[in-house]
Tab-separated table of C-alpha atoms and ligand atoms in Angstrom:
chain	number	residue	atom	x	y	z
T	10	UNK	CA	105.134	82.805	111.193
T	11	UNK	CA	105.094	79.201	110.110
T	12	UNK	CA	105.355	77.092	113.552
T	13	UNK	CA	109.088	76.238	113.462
T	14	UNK	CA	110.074	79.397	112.411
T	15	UNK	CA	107.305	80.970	115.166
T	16	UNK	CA	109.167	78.714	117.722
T	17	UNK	CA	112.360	80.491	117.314
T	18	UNK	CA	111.174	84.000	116.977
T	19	UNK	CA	108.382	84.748	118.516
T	20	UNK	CA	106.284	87.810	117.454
T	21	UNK	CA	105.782	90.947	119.743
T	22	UNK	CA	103.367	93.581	119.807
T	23	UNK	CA	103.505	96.553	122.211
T	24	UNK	CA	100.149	98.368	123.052
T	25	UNK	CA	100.191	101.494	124.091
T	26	UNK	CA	97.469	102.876	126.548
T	27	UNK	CA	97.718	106.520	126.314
T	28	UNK	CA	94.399	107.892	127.438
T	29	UNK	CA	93.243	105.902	130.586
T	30	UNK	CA	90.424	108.498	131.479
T	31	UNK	CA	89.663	106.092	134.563
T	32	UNK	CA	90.099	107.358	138.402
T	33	UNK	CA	93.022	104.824	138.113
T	34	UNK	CA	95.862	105.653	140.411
T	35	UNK	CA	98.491	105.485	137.829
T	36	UNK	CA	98.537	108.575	134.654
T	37	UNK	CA	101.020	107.016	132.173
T	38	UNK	CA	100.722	105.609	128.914
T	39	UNK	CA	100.735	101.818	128.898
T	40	UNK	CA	102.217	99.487	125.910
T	41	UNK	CA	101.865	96.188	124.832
T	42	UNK	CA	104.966	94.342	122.533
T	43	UNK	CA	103.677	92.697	119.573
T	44	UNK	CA	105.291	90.306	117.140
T	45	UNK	CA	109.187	89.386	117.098
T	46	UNK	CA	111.088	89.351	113.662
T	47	UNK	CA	114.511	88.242	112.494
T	48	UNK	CA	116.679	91.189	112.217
T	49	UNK	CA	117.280	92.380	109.081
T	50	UNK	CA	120.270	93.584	108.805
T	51	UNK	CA	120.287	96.820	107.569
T	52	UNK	CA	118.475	97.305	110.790
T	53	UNK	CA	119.297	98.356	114.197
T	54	UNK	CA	116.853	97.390	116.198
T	55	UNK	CA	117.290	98.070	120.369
T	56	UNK	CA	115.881	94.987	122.902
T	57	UNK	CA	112.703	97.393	123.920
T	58	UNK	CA	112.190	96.805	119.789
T	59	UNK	CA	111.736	100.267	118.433
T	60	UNK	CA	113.435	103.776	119.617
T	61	UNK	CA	111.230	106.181	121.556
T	62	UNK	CA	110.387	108.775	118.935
T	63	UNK	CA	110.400	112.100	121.555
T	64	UNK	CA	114.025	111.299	122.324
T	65	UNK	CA	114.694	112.222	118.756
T	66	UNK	CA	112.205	115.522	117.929
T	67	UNK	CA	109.356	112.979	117.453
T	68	UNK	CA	106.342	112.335	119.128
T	69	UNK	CA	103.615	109.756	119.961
T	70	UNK	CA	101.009	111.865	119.395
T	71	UNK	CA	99.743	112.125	115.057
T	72	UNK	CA	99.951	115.780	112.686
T	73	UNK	CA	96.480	116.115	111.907
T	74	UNK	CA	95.860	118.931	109.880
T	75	UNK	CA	92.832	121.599	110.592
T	76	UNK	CA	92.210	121.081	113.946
T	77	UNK	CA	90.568	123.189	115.773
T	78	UNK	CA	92.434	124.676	117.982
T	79	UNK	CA	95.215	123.432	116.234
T	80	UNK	CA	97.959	120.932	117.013
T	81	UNK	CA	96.024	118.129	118.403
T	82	UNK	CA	96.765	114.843	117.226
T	83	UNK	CA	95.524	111.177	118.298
T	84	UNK	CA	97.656	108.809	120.172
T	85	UNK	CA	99.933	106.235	118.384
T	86	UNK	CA	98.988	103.354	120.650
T	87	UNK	CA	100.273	99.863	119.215
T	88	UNK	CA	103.402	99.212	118.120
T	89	UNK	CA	104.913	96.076	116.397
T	90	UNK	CA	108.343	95.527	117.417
T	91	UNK	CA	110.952	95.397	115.307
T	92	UNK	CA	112.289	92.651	116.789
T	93	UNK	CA	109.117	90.380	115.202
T	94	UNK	CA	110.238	87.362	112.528
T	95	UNK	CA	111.463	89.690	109.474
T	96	UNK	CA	108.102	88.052	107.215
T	97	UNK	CA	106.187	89.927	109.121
T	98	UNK	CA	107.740	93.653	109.234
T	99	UNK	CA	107.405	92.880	105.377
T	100	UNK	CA	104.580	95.224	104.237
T	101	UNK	CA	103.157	92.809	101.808
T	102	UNK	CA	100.204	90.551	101.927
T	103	UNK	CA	102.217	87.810	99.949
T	104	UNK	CA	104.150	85.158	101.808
T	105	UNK	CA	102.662	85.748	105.278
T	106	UNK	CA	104.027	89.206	105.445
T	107	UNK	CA	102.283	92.547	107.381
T	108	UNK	CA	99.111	92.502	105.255
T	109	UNK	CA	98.478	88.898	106.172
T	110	UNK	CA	99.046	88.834	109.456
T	111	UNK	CA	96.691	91.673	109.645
T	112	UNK	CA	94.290	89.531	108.107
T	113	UNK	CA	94.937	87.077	110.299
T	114	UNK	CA	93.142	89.465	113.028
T	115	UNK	CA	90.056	90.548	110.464
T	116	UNK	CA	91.838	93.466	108.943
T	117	UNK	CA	92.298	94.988	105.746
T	118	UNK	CA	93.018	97.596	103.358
T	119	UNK	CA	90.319	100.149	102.421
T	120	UNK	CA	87.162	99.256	100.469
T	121	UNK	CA	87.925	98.109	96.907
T	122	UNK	CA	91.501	100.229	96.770
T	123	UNK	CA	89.594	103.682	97.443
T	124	UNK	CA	91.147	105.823	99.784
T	125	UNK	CA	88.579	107.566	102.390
T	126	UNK	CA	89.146	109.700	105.709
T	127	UNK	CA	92.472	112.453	105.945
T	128	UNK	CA	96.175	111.513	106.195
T	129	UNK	CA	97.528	111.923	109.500
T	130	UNK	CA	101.290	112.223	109.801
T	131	UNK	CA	103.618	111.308	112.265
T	132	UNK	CA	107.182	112.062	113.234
T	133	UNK	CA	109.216	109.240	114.601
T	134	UNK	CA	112.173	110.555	115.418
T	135	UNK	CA	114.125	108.646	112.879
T	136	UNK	CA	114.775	111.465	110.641
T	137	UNK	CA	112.347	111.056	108.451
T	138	UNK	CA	110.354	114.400	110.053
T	139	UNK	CA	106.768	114.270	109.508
T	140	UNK	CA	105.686	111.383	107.042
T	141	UNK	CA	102.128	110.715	105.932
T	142	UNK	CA	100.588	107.604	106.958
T	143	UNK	CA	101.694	104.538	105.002
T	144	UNK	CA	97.777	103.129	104.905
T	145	UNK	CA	94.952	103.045	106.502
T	146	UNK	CA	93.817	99.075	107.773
T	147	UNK	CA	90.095	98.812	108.728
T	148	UNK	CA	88.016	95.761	110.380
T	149	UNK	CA	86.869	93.487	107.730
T	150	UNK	CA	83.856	91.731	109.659
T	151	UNK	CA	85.374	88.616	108.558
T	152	UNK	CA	84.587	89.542	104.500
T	153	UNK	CA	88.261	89.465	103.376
T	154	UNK	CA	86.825	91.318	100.424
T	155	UNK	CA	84.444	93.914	101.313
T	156	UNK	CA	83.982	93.475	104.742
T	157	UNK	CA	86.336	97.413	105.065
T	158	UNK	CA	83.588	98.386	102.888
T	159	UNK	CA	80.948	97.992	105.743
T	160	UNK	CA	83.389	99.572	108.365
T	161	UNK	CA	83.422	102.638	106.576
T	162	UNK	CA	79.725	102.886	106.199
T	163	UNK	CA	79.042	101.680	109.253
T	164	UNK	CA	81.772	102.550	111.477
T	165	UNK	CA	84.230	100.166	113.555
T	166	UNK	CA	87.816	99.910	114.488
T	167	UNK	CA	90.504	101.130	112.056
T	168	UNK	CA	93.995	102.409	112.313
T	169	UNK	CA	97.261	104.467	110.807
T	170	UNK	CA	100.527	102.895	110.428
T	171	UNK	CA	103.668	103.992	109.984
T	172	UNK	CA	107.005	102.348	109.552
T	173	UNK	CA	110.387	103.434	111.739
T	174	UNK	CA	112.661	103.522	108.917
T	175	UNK	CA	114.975	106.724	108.564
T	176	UNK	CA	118.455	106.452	108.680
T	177	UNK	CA	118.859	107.878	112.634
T	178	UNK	CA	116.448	104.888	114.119
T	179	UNK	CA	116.221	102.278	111.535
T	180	UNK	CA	113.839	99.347	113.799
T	181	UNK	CA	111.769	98.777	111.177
T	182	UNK	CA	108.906	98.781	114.016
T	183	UNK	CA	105.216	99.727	112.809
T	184	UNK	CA	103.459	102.122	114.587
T	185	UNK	CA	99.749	102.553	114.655
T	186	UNK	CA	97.554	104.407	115.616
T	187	UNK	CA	93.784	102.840	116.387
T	188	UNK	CA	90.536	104.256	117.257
T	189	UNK	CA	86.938	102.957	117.159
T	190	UNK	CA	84.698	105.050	115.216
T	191	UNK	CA	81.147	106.137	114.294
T	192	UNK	CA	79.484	105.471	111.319
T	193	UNK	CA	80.061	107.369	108.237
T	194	UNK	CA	76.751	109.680	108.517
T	195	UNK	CA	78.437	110.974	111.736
T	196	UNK	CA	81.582	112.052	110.451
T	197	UNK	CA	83.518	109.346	111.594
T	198	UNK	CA	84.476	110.591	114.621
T	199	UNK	CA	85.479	108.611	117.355
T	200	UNK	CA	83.181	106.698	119.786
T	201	UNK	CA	83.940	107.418	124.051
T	202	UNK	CA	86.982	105.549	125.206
T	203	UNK	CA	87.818	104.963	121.303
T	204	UNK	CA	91.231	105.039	121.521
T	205	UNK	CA	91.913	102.062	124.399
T	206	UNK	CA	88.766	100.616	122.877
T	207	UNK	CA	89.752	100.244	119.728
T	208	UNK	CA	93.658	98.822	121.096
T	209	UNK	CA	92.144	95.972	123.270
T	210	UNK	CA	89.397	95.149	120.720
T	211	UNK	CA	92.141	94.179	118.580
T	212	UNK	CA	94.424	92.475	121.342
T	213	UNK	CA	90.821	90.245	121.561
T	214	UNK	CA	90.997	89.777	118.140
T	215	UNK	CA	94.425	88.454	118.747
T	216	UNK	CA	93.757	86.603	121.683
T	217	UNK	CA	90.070	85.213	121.295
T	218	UNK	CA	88.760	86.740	124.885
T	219	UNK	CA	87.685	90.211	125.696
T	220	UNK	CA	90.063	92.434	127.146
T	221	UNK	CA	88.904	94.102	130.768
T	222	UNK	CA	90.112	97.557	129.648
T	223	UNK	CA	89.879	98.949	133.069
T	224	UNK	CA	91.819	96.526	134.348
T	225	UNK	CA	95.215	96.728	132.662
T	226	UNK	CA	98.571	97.941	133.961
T	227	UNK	CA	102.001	98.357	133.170
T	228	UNK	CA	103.299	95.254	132.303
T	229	UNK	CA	99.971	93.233	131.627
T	230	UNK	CA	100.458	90.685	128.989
T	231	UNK	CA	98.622	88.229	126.673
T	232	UNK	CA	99.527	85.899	123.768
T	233	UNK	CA	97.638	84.341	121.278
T	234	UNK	CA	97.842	82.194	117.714
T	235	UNK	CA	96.352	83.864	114.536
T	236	UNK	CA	96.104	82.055	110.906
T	237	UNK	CA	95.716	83.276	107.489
T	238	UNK	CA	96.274	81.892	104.166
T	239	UNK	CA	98.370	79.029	105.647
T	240	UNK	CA	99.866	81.186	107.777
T	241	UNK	CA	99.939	81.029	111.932
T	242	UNK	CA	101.311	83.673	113.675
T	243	UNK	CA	102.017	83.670	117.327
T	244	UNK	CA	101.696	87.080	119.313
T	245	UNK	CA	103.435	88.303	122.456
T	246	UNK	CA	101.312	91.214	123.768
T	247	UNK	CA	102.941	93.608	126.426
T	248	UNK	CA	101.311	97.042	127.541
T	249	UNK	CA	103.767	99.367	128.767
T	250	UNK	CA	103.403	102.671	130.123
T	251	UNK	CA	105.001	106.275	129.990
T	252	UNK	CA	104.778	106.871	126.557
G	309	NAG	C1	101.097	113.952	102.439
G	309	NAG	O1	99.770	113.864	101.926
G	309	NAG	C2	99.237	115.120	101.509
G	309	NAG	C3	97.834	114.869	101.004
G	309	NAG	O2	97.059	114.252	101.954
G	309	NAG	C4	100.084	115.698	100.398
G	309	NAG	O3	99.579	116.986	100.085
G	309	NAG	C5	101.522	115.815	100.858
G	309	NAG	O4	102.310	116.223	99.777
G	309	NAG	C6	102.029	114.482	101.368
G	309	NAG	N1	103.374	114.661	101.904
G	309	NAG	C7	104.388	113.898	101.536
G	309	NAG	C8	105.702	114.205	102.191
G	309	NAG	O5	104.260	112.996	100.721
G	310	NAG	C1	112.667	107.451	105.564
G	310	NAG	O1	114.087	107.423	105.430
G	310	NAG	C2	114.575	106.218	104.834
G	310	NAG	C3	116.095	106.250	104.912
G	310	NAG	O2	116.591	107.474	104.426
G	310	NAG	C4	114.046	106.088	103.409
G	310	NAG	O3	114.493	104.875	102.852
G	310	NAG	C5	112.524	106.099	103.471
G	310	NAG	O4	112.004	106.080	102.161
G	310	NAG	C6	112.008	107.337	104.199
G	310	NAG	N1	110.562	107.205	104.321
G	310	NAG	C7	109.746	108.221	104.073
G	310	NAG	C8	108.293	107.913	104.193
G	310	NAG	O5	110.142	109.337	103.774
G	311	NAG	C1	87.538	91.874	117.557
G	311	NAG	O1	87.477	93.144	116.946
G	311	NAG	C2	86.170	93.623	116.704
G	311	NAG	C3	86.319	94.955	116.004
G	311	NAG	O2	87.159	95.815	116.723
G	311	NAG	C4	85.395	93.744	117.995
G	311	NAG	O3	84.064	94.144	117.735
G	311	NAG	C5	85.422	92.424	118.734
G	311	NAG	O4	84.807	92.600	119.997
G	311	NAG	C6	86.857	91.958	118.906
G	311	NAG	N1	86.867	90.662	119.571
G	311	NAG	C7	87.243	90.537	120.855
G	311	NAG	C8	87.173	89.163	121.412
G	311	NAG	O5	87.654	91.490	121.525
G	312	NAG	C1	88.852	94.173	137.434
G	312	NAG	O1	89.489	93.749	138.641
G	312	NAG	C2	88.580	93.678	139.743
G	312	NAG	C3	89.400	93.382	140.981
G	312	NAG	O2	90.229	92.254	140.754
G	312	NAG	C4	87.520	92.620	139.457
G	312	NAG	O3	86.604	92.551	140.530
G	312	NAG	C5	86.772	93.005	138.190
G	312	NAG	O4	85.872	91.972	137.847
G	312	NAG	C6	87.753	93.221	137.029
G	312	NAG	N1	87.031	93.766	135.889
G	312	NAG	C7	87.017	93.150	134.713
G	312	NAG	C8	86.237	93.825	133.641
G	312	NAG	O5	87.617	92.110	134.511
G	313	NAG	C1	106.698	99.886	133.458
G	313	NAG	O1	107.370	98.678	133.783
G	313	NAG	C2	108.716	98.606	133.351
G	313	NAG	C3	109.289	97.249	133.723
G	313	NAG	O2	108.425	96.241	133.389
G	313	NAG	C4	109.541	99.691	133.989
G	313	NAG	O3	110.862	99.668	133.466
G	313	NAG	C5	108.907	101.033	133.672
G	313	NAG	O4	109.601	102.040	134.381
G	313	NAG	C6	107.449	101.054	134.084
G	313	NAG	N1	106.886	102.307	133.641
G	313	NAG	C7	106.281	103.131	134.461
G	313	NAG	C8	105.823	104.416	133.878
G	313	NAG	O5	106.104	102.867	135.640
């Protein structure tokens, strides 16, 4: 967070690339690592930074309700390790904690505290079964304020998150789930390629260039520096695949 502490602990964020439509010659899932945190210590967090959900009953895939035909879901595609500097994993905008760093990359809680769009669920594995989502975070447009107000009108990048916290995998990782979508008058559903889209859009948030989608493989990485509020965070991108 703050440069010395950054120094010591650098921040990792894992992207996940779970829908490479391409004629690529590889089919997995790919991740990036995020943000690294102290560990707290009623944590358990493993070096990879967060436990596979399907190895416990989970999955990477969301429970959205009323699909048609039923059971489909959309792909949990960024996670922040839970090895990222403890401030961070904090879920609080105060004292350069989740909601700030999120800032830091032009995103923000929903226009003026309303909630819009269904709850998606997800099941980690960590024995917390199916949770809702803890928020939804939208693209600001650099409007701190009300800039979420224009991505739901208007469309844009957005995403779910949900924390790894049950008592069987405690990593305190966030998932998240991003997708680019249209504007509001369309339903909000989700542009071509929304899902990787919406991922590296955000990794070019983080990183200041754009991100050749096409071109990424397992193990691609990038880092960048992000401020907020007095606040400079340092990210440690990694996309991994088979997820
Ligand atoms: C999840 O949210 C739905 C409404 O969107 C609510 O009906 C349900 O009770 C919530 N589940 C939990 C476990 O909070
Ligand atoms: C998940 O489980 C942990 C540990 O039992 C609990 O503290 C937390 O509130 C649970 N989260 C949800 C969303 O149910
Ligand atoms: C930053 O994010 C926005 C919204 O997703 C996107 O339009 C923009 O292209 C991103 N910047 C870069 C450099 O990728
Ligand atoms: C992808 O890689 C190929 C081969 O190295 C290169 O020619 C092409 O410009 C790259 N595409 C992007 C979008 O960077
Ligand atoms: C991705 O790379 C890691 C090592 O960097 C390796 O352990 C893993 O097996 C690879 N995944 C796939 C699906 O090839």
């Amino acid at each position: 967070m703050l440069p010395t502490t950054m120094a010591k602990s650098p921040f990792f964020l894992l992207l996940c690339l779970p829908s490479m439509a391409m004629a690529i010659d590889y089919d997995d899932n790919l991740w990036p690592s995020l943000p690294l945190l102290r560990k707290r210590a009623s944590r358990n967090v493993p070096e990879q930074g967060f436990y596979d959900p399907r190895s416990n009953g989970g999955s990477m895939l969301t429970v959205v309700e009323g699909t048609f035909p039923p059971g489909q879901g959309e792909p949990i595609n960024m996670i922040i390790s839970g090895n990222s500097d403890e401030d961070v994993l904090n879920d609080r905008e105060e004292d350069g904690g989740l909601r700030n760093y999120w800032l830091s990359l032009e995103f923000a809680g929903e226009c003026l505290g309303q909630h819009s769009g269904s709850d998606q669920g997800a099941n980690l594995g960590d024995d917390n079964g199916t949770k809702n989502e803890t928020a939804v975070i939208r693209f600001n447009y650099g409007n701190p304020q009300l800039g979420t107000c224009q991505e739901t009108v208007d469309g844009g990048n957005h995403f779910r998150y949900w924390v790894q916290d049950g008592s069987q995998a405690n990593s305190g990782a966030i998932f998240m789930a991003a997708s680019y979508e249209m504007p509001i008058a369309s339903q909000h559903d989700i542009v071509s390629n929304g899902y990787n889209l919406a991922r590296d859009y955000i990794v070019g948030n983080i990183t200041q260039q754009t991100i050749p989608s096409v071109n990424l493989t397992n193990s691609t990485t990038y880092s960048g520096t992000t401020s907020f509020d007095g606040y400079t965070y340092q990210t440690d991108v990694l996309y991994v695949s088979g997820f």
